GROMACS .gro file of C-alpha atoms in nm:
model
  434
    1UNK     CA    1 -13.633  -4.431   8.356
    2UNK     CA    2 -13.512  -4.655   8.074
    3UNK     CA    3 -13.905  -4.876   8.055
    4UNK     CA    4 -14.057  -4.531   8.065
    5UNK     CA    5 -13.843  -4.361   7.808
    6UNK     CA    6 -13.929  -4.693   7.595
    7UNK     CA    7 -14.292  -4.728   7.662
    8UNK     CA    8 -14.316  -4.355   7.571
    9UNK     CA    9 -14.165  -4.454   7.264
   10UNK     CA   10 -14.435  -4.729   7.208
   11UNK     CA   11 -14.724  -4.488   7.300
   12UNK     CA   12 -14.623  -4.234   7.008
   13UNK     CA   13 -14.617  -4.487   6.758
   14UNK     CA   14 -14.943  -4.571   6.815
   15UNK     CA   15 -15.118  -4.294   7.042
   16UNK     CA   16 -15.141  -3.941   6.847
   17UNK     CA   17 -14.937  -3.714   7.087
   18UNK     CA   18 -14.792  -4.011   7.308
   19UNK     CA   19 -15.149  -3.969   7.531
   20UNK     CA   20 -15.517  -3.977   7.519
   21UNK     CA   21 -15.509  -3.584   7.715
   22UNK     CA   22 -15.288  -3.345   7.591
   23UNK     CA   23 -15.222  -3.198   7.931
   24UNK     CA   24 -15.090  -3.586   7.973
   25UNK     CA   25 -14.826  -3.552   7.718
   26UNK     CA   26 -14.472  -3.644   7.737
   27UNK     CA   27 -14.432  -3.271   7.611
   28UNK     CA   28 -14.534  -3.143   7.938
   29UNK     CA   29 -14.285  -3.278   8.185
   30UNK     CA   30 -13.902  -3.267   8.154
   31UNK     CA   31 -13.692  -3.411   7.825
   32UNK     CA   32 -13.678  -3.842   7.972
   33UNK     CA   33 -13.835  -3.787   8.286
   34UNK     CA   34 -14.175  -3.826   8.173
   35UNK     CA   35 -14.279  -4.124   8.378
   36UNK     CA   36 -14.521  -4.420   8.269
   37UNK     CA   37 -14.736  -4.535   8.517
   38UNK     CA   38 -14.790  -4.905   8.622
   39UNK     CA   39 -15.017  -4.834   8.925
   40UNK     CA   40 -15.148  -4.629   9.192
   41UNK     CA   41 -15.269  -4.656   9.551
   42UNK     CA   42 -15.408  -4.351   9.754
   43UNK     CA   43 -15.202  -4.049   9.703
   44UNK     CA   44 -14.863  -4.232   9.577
   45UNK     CA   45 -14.822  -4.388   9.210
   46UNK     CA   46 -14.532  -4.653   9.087
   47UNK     CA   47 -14.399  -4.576   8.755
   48UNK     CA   48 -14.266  -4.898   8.505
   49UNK     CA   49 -13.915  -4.870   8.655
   50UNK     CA   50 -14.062  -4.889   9.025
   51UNK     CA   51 -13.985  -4.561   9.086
   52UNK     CA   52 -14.267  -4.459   9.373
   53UNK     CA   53 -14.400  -4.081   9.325
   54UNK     CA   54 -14.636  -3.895   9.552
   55UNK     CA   55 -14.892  -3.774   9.318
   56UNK     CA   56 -15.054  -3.422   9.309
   57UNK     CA   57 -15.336  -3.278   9.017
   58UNK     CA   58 -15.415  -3.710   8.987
   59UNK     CA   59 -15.631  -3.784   8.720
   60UNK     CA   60 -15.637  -3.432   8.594
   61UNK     CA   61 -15.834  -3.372   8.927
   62UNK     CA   62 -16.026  -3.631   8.918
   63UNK     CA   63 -15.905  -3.901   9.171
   64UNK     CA   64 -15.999  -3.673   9.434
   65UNK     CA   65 -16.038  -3.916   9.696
   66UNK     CA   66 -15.730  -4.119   9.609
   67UNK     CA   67 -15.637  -4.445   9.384
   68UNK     CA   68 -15.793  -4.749   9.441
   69UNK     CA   69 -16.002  -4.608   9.739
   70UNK     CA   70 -16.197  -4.912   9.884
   71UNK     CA   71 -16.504  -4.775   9.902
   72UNK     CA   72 -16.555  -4.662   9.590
   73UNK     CA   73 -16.415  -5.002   9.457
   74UNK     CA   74 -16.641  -5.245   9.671
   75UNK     CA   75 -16.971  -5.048   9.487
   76UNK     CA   76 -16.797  -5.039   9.131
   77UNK     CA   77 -16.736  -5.413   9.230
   78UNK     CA   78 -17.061  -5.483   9.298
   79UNK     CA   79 -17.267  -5.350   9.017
   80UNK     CA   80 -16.949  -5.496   8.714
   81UNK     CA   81 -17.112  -5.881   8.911
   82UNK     CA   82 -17.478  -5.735   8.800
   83UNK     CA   83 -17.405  -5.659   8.426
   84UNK     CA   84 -17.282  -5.290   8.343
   85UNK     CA   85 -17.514  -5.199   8.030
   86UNK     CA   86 -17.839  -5.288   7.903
   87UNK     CA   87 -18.125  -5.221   7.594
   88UNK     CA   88 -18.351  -5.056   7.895
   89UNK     CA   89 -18.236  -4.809   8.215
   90UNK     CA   90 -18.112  -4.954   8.496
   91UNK     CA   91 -18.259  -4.911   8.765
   92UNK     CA   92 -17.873  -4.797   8.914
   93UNK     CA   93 -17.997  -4.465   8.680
   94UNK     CA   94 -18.266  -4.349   8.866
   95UNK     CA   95 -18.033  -4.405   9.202
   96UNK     CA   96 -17.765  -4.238   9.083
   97UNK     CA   97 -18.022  -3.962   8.951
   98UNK     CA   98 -18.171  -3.898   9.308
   99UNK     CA   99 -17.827  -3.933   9.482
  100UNK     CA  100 -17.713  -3.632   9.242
  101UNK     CA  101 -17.972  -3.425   9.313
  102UNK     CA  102 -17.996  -3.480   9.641
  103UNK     CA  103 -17.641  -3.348   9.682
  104UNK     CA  104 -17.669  -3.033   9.439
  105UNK     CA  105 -18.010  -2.941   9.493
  106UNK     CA  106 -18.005  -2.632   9.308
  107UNK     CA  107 -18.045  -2.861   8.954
  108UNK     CA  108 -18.383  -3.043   8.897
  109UNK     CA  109 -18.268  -3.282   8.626
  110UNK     CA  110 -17.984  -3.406   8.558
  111UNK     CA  111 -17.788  -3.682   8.262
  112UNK     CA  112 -17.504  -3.833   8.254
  113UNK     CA  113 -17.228  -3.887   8.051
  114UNK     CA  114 -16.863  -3.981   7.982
  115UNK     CA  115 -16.654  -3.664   7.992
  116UNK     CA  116 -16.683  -3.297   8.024
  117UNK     CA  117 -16.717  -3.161   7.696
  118UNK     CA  118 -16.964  -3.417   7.598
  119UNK     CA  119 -17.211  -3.196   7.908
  120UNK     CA  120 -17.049  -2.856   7.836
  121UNK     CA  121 -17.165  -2.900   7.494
  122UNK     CA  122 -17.487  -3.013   7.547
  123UNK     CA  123 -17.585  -2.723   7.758
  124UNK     CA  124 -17.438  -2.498   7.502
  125UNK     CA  125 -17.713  -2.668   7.216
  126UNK     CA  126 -17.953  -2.656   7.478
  127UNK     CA  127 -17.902  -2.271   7.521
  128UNK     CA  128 -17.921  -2.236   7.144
  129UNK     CA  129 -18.210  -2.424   7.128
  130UNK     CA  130 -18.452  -2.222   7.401
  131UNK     CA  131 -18.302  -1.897   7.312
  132UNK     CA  132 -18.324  -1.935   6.929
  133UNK     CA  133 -17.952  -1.784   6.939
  134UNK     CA  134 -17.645  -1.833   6.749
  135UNK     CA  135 -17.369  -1.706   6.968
  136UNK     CA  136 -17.168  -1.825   7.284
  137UNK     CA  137 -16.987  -1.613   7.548
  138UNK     CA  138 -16.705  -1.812   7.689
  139UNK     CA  139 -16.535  -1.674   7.992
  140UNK     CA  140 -16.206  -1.550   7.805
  141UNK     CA  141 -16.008  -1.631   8.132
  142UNK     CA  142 -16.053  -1.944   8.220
  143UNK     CA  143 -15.845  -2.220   8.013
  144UNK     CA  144 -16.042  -2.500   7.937
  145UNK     CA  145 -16.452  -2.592   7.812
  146UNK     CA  146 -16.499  -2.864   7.587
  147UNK     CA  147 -16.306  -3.027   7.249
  148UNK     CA  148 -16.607  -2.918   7.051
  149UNK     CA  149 -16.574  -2.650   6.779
  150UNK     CA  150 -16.745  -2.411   6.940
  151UNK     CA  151 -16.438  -2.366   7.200
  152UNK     CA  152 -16.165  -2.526   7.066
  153UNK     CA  153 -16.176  -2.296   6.760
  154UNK     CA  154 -16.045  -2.044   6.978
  155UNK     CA  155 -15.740  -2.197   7.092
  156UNK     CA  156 -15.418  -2.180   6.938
  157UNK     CA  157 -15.493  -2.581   6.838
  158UNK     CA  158 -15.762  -2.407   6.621
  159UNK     CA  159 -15.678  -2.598   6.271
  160UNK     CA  160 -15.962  -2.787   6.184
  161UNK     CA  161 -16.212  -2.573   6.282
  162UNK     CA  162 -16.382  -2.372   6.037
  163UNK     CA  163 -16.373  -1.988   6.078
  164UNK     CA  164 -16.765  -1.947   6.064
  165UNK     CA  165 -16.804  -2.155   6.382
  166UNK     CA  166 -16.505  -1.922   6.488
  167UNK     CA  167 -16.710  -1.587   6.437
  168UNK     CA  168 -17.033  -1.747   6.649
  169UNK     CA  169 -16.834  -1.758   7.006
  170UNK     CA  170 -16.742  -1.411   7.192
  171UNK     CA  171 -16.521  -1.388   7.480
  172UNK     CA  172 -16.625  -1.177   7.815
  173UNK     CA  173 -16.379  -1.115   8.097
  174UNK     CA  174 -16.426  -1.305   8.448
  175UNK     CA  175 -16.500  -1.029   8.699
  176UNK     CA  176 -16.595  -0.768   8.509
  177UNK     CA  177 -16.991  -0.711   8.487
  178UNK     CA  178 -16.946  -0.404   8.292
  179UNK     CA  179 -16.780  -0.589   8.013
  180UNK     CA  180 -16.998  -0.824   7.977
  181UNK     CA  181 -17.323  -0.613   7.945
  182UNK     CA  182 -17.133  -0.425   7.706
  183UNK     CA  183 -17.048  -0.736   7.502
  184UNK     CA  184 -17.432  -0.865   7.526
  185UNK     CA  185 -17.552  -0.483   7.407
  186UNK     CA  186 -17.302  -0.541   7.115
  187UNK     CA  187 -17.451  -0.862   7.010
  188UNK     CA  188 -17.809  -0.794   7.113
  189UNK     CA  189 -18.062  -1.130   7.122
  190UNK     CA  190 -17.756  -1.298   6.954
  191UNK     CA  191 -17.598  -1.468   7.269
  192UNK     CA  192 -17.717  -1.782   7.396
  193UNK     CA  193 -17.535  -1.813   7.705
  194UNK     CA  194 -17.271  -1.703   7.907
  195UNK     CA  195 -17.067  -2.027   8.040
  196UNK     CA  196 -16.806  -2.002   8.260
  197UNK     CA  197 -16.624  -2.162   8.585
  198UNK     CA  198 -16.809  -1.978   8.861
  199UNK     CA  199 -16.483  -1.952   9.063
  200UNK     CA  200 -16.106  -2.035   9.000
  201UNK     CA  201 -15.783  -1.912   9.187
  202UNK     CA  202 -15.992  -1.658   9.431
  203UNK     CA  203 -16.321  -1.633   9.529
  204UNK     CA  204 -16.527  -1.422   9.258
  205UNK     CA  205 -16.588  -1.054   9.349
  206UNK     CA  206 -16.850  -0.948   9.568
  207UNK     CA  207 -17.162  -0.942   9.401
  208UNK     CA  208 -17.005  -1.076   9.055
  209UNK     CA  209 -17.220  -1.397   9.025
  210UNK     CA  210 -17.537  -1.244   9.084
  211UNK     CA  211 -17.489  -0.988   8.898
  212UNK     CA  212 -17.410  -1.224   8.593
  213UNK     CA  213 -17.731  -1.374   8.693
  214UNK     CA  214 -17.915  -1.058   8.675
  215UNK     CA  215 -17.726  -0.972   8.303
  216UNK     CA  216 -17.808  -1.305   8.223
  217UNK     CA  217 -18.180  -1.286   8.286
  218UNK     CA  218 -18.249  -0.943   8.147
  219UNK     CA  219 -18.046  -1.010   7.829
  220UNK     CA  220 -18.253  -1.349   7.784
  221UNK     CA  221 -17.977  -1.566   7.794
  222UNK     CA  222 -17.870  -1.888   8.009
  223UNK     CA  223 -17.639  -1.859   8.239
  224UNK     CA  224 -17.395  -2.237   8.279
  225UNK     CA  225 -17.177  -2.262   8.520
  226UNK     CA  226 -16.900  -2.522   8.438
  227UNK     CA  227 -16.843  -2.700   8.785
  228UNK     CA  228 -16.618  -2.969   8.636
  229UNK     CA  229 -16.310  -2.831   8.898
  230UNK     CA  230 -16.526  -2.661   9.160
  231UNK     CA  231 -16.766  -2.993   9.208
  232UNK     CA  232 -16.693  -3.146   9.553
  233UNK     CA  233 -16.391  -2.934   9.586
  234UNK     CA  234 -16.569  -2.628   9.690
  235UNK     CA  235 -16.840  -2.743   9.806
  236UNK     CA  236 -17.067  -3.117   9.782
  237UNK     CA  237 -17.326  -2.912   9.560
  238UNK     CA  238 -17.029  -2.754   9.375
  239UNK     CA  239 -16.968  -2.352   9.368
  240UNK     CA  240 -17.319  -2.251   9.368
  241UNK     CA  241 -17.347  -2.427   9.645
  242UNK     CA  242 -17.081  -2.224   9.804
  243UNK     CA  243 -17.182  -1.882   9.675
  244UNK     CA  244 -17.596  -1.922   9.688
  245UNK     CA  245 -17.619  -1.811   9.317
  246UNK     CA  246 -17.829  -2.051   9.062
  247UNK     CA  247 -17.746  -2.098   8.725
  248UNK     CA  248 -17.969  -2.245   8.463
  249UNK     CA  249 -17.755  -2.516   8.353
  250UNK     CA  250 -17.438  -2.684   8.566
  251UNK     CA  251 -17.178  -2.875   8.411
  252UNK     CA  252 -16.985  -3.146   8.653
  253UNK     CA  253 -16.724  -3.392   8.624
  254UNK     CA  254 -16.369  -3.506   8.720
  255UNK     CA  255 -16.420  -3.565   9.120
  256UNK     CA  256 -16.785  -3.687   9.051
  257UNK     CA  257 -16.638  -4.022   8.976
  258UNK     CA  258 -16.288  -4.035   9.125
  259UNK     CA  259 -16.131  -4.168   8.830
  260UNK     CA  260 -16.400  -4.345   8.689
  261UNK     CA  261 -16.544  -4.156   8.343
  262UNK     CA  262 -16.866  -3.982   8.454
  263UNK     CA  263 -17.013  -3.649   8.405
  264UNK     CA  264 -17.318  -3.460   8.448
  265UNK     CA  265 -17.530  -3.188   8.250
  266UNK     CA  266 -17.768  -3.035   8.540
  267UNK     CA  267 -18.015  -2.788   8.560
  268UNK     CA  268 -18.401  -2.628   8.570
  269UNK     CA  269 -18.636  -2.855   8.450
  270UNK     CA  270 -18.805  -2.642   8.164
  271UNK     CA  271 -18.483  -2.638   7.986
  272UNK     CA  272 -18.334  -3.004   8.055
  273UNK     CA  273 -18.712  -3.105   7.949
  274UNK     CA  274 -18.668  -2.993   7.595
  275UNK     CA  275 -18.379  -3.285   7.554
  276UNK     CA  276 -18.651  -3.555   7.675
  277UNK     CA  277 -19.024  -3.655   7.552
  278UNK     CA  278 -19.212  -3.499   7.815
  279UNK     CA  279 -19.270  -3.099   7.599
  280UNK     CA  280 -19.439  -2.993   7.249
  281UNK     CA  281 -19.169  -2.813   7.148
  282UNK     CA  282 -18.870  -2.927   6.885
  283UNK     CA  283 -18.683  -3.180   7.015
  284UNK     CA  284 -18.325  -3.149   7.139
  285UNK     CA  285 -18.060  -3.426   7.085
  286UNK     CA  286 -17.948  -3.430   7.414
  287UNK     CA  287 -17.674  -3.633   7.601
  288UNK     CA  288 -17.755  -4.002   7.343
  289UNK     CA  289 -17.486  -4.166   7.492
  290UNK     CA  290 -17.413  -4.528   7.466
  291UNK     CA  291 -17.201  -4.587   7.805
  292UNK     CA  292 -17.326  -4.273   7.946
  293UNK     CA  293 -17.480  -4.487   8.223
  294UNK     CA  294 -17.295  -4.770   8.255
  295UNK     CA  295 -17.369  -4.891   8.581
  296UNK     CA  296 -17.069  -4.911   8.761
  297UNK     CA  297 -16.916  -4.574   8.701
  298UNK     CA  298 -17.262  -4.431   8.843
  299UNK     CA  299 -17.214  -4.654   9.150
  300UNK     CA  300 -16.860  -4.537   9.128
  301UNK     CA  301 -17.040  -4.171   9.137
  302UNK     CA  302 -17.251  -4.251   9.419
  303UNK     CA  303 -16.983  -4.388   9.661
  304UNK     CA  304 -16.765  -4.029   9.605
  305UNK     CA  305 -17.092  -3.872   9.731
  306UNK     CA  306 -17.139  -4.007   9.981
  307UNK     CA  307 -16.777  -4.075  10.114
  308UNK     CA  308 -16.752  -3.660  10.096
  309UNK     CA  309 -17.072  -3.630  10.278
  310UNK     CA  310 -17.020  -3.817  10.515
  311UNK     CA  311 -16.653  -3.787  10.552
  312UNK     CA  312 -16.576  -3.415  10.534
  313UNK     CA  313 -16.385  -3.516  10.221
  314UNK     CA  314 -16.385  -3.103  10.134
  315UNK     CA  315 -16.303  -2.991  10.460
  316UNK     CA  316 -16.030  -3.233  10.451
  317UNK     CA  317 -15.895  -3.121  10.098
  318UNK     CA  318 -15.913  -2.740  10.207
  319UNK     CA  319 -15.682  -2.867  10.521
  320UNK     CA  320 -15.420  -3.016  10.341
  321UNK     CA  321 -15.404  -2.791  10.043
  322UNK     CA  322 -15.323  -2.469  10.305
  323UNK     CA  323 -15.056  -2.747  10.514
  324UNK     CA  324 -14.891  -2.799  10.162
  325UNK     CA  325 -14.901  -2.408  10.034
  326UNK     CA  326 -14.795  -2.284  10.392
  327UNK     CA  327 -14.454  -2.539  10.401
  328UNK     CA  328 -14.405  -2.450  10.046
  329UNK     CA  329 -14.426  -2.068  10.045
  330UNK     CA  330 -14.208  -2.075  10.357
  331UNK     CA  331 -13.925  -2.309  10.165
  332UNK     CA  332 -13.944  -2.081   9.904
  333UNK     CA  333 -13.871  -1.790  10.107
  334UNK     CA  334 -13.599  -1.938  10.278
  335UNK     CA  335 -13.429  -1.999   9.973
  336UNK     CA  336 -13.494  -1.664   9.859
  337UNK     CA  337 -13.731  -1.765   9.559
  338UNK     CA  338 -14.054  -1.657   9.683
  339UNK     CA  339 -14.141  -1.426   9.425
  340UNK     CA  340 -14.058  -1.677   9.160
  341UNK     CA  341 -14.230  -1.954   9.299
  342UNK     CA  342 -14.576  -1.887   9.417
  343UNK     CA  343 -14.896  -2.136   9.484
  344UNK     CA  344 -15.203  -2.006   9.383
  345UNK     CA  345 -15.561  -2.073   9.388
  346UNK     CA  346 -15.764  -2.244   9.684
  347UNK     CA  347 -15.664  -2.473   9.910
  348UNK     CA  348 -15.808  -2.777   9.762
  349UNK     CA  349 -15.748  -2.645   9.422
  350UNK     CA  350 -15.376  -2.541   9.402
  351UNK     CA  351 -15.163  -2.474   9.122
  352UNK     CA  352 -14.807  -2.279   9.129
  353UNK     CA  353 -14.657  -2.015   8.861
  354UNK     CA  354 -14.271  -2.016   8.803
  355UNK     CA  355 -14.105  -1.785   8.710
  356UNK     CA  356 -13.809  -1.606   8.610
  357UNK     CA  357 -13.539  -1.319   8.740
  358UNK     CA  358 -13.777  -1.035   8.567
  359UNK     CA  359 -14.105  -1.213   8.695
  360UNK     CA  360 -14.219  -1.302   8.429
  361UNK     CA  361 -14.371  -1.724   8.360
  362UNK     CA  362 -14.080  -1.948   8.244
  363UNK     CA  363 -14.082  -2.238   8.097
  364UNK     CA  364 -13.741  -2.325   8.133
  365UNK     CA  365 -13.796  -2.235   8.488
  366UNK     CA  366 -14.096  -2.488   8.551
  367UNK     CA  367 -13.865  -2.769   8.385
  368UNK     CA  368 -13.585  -2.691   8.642
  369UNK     CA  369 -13.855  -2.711   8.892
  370UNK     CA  370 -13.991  -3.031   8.794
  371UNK     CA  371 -13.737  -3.215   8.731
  372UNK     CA  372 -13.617  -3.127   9.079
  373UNK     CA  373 -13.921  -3.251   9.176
  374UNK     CA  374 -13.900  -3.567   8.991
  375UNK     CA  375 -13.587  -3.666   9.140
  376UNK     CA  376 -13.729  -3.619   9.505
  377UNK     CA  377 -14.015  -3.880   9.417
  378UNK     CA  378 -14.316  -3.647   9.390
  379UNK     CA  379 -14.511  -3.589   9.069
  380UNK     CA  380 -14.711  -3.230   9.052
  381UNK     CA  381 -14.799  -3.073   8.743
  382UNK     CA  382 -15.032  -2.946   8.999
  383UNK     CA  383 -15.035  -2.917   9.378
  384UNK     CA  384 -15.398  -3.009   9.344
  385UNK     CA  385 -15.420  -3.216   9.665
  386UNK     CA  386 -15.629  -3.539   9.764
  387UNK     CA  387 -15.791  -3.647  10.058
  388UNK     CA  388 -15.525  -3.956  10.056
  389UNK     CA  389 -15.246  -3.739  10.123
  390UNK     CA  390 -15.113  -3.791  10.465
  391UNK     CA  391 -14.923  -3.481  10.711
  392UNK     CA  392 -14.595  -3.709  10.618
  393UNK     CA  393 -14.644  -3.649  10.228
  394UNK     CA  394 -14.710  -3.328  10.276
  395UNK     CA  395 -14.354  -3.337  10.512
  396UNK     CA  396 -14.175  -3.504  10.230
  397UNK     CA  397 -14.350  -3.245   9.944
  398UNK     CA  398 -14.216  -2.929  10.132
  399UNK     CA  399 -13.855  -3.092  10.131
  400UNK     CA  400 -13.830  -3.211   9.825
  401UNK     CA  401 -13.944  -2.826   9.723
  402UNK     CA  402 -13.694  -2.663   9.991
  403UNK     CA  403 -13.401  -2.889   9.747
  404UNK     CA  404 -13.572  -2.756   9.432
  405UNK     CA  405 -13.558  -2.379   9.564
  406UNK     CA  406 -13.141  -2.424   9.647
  407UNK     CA  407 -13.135  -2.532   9.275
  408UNK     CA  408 -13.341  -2.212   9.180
  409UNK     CA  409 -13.179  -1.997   9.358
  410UNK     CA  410 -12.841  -2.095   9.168
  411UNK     CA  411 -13.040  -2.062   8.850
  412UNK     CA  412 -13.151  -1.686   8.921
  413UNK     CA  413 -12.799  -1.578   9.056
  414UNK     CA  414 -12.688  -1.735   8.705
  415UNK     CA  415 -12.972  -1.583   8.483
  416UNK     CA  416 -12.961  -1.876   8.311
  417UNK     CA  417 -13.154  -2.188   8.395
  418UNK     CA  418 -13.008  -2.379   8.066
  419UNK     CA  419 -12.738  -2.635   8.251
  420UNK     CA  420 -12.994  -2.762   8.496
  421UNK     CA  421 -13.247  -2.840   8.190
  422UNK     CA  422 -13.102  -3.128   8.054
  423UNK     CA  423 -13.339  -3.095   7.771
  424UNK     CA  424 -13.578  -2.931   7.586
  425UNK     CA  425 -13.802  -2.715   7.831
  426UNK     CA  426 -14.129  -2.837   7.841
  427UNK     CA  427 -14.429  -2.703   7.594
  428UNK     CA  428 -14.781  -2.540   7.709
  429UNK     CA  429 -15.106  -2.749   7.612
  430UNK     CA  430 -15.229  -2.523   7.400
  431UNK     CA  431 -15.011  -2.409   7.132
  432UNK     CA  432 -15.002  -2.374   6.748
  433UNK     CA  433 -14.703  -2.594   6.611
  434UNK     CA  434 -14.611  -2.923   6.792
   0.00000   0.00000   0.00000
């Protein structure tokens, strides 16, 4: 990969961390095998050398549907001919507006933005704002909400953040209702919310979401649900969709524009009202965004709509994801790794844990692994499927594993994964010291 080891080269000279996402980082795939990308179409990329990858986790999630997919393209084509931002709405806003809502109809406003924590955020002020509260309860299991203070503060990457803003977000844990009363008793008509991902790598106990509704709305605070990952990929109208329980704000992103930079803050009307002009009480900055609605990334929005309406894009996802996690528990059993290789999560959401002879999650492990992986031609952080994937990728993926497991397998006799590293091992996201 000599033009990708250089162009990496050229991207930390300029580019803080080599990337413009962390999780994109040079630091997060093997020591030189950290390929550049020159282009994409469907489910397989091209790297700067040529080198042609099948691509799982694209976009961070987002390119759900697949690169370049042609009819998202023809309507982002259409509106870039028609200008793409203006002194006034367009009207593209108020057809984007209704096509949103018409697909999650549990949310009667919605606004759009650029990126997830730009919405996450916004619902978070908005919470403040009708509850009169200071604090935020943050699901302390799930990994990722916004690169605002209010979250990143407590990360390891905390440095920057002041420790007051620190002290004004509490942490509940996902599944247990108990818990979580007992943290809002603790910090009674202090909490604003309780945000969290309504689902991630199994289905939420029985009864758990409703009865963080019913917490939530005899404690007086707002419930959010962060659909960012669970929008389209559970279900069209996202995990409350799935699960029949409402929350008073909604959060989505990533697969709402399949690679184009679009997200939404959705929810009742009484609260999104207090961001526009339409209420007498104090005004809430809310969601000001310059490109927030540049045209074609709303059409962009639109066509993903209705290409998984229509198309049984989730249906589809949940297909492949269980071909993929089937061939690839069954090569890792053959090879007598399948308790240190294991696929997680739901079908259309996938993700693996590696690790090592005690069990335990290895980093030097997952570097083994991925370079392995690398050298096959497929590039998965993630096995977070798209709907371009084909049965034959899927073939290819589960071969190129069964080749990575024989190397594992020689590891674990060994106890000692150092000589097929080549390299450092690669870093997690979120850590303290680069």
């Amino acid at each position: 990969m000599p033009r990708s080891r250089m162009a990496n080269e050229r991207l930390h000279a300029m580019i803080p961390g080599g990337a413009h996402t962390y999780a994109k980082g040079d630091d997060q795939y093997p020591e030189n095998l950290a390929p550049v990308i020159s282009h994409g179409r469907g489910a397989h990329v091209w790297d700067v050398d040529g080198n042609r990858y099948i691509e799982y986790g694209s976009g961070l999630r987002s390119v759900s549907l697949g690169h370049a997919h042609p009819r998202v393209l023809e309507a982002v084509r259409r509106e870039l001919d028609r200008g793409s931002n203006f002194v006034r709405p367009s009207i593209v806003e108020v057809e984007a507006a209704e096509r949103f809502l018409a697909t999650v109809p549990t949310a009667e406003m919605v606004k759009f933005a650029k990126n997830g924590s730009d919405a996450t955020t916004a619902a978070v002020r908005l919470a403040r704002a009708a509850t009169g509260r200071p604090r935020v309860a943050i699901c302390a299991d799930h990994p990722f909400f916004s690169v605002d203070d209010w979250f990143i503060g407590t990360t390891p990457m905390s440095a920057g953040v002041p420790a007051a803003t620190n002290e004004l977000t509490v942490a509940f844990p996902y599944g247990d209702l108990a818990a979580t009363e007992e943290l809002l008793t603790r910090h009674q008509d202090e909490v604003a919310c309780l945000i969290l991902e309504p689902a991630t790598h199994t289905d939420p106990p029985p009864g758990y979401l409703a009865g963080l509704r019913e917490l939530a709305d005899r404690h007086g605070c707002v419930l959010i649900f962060d659909e960012m990952i669970t929008g389209f990929r559970w279900s069209e109208a996202g995990a409350q969709g799935l699960y029949g329980v409402v929350p008073d704000l909604s959060t989505f992103g990533k697969a709402l524009g399949n690679g184009f930079a679009v997200s939404a803050l959705a929810g009742r009307r009484e609260l999104m009202e207090r961001g526009g002009l339409r209420h007498s009480g104090d005004r809430v900055f809310l969601l000001s965004t310059t490109h927030g609605a540049e045209t074609h990334s709303l059409a962009a929005a639109m066509a993903v709509q209705t290409t998984y309406v229509e198309e049984g894009v989730t249906a589809r996802l949940h297909a492949l994801g269980e071909r993929l996690a089937a061939g690839v528990r069954d090569a890792a059993a053959a090879m007598g790794v399948g308790d240190h290789i294991v696929v997680r999560g739901r079908a259309s959401n996938l993700v693996f844990a590696i690790l090592d002879e005690n069990g335990q999650p290895s980093q030097q492990y997952r570097t083994l692994f991925l370079r392995r992986l690398l050298a096959g031609g497929v590039l998965a952080p993630s096995f977070v499927v798209s709907s371009a994937l084909d049965d034959a990728d899927i073939d290819r993926t589960v071969d190129v594993v069964a080749q990575a497991c024989a190397v594992y397998r020689k590891a674990l006799d060994a106890a000692d994964p150092t000589p097929w590293l080549v390299g450092r091992p690669v870093k997690p996201v979120f850590r303290s010291l680069a």
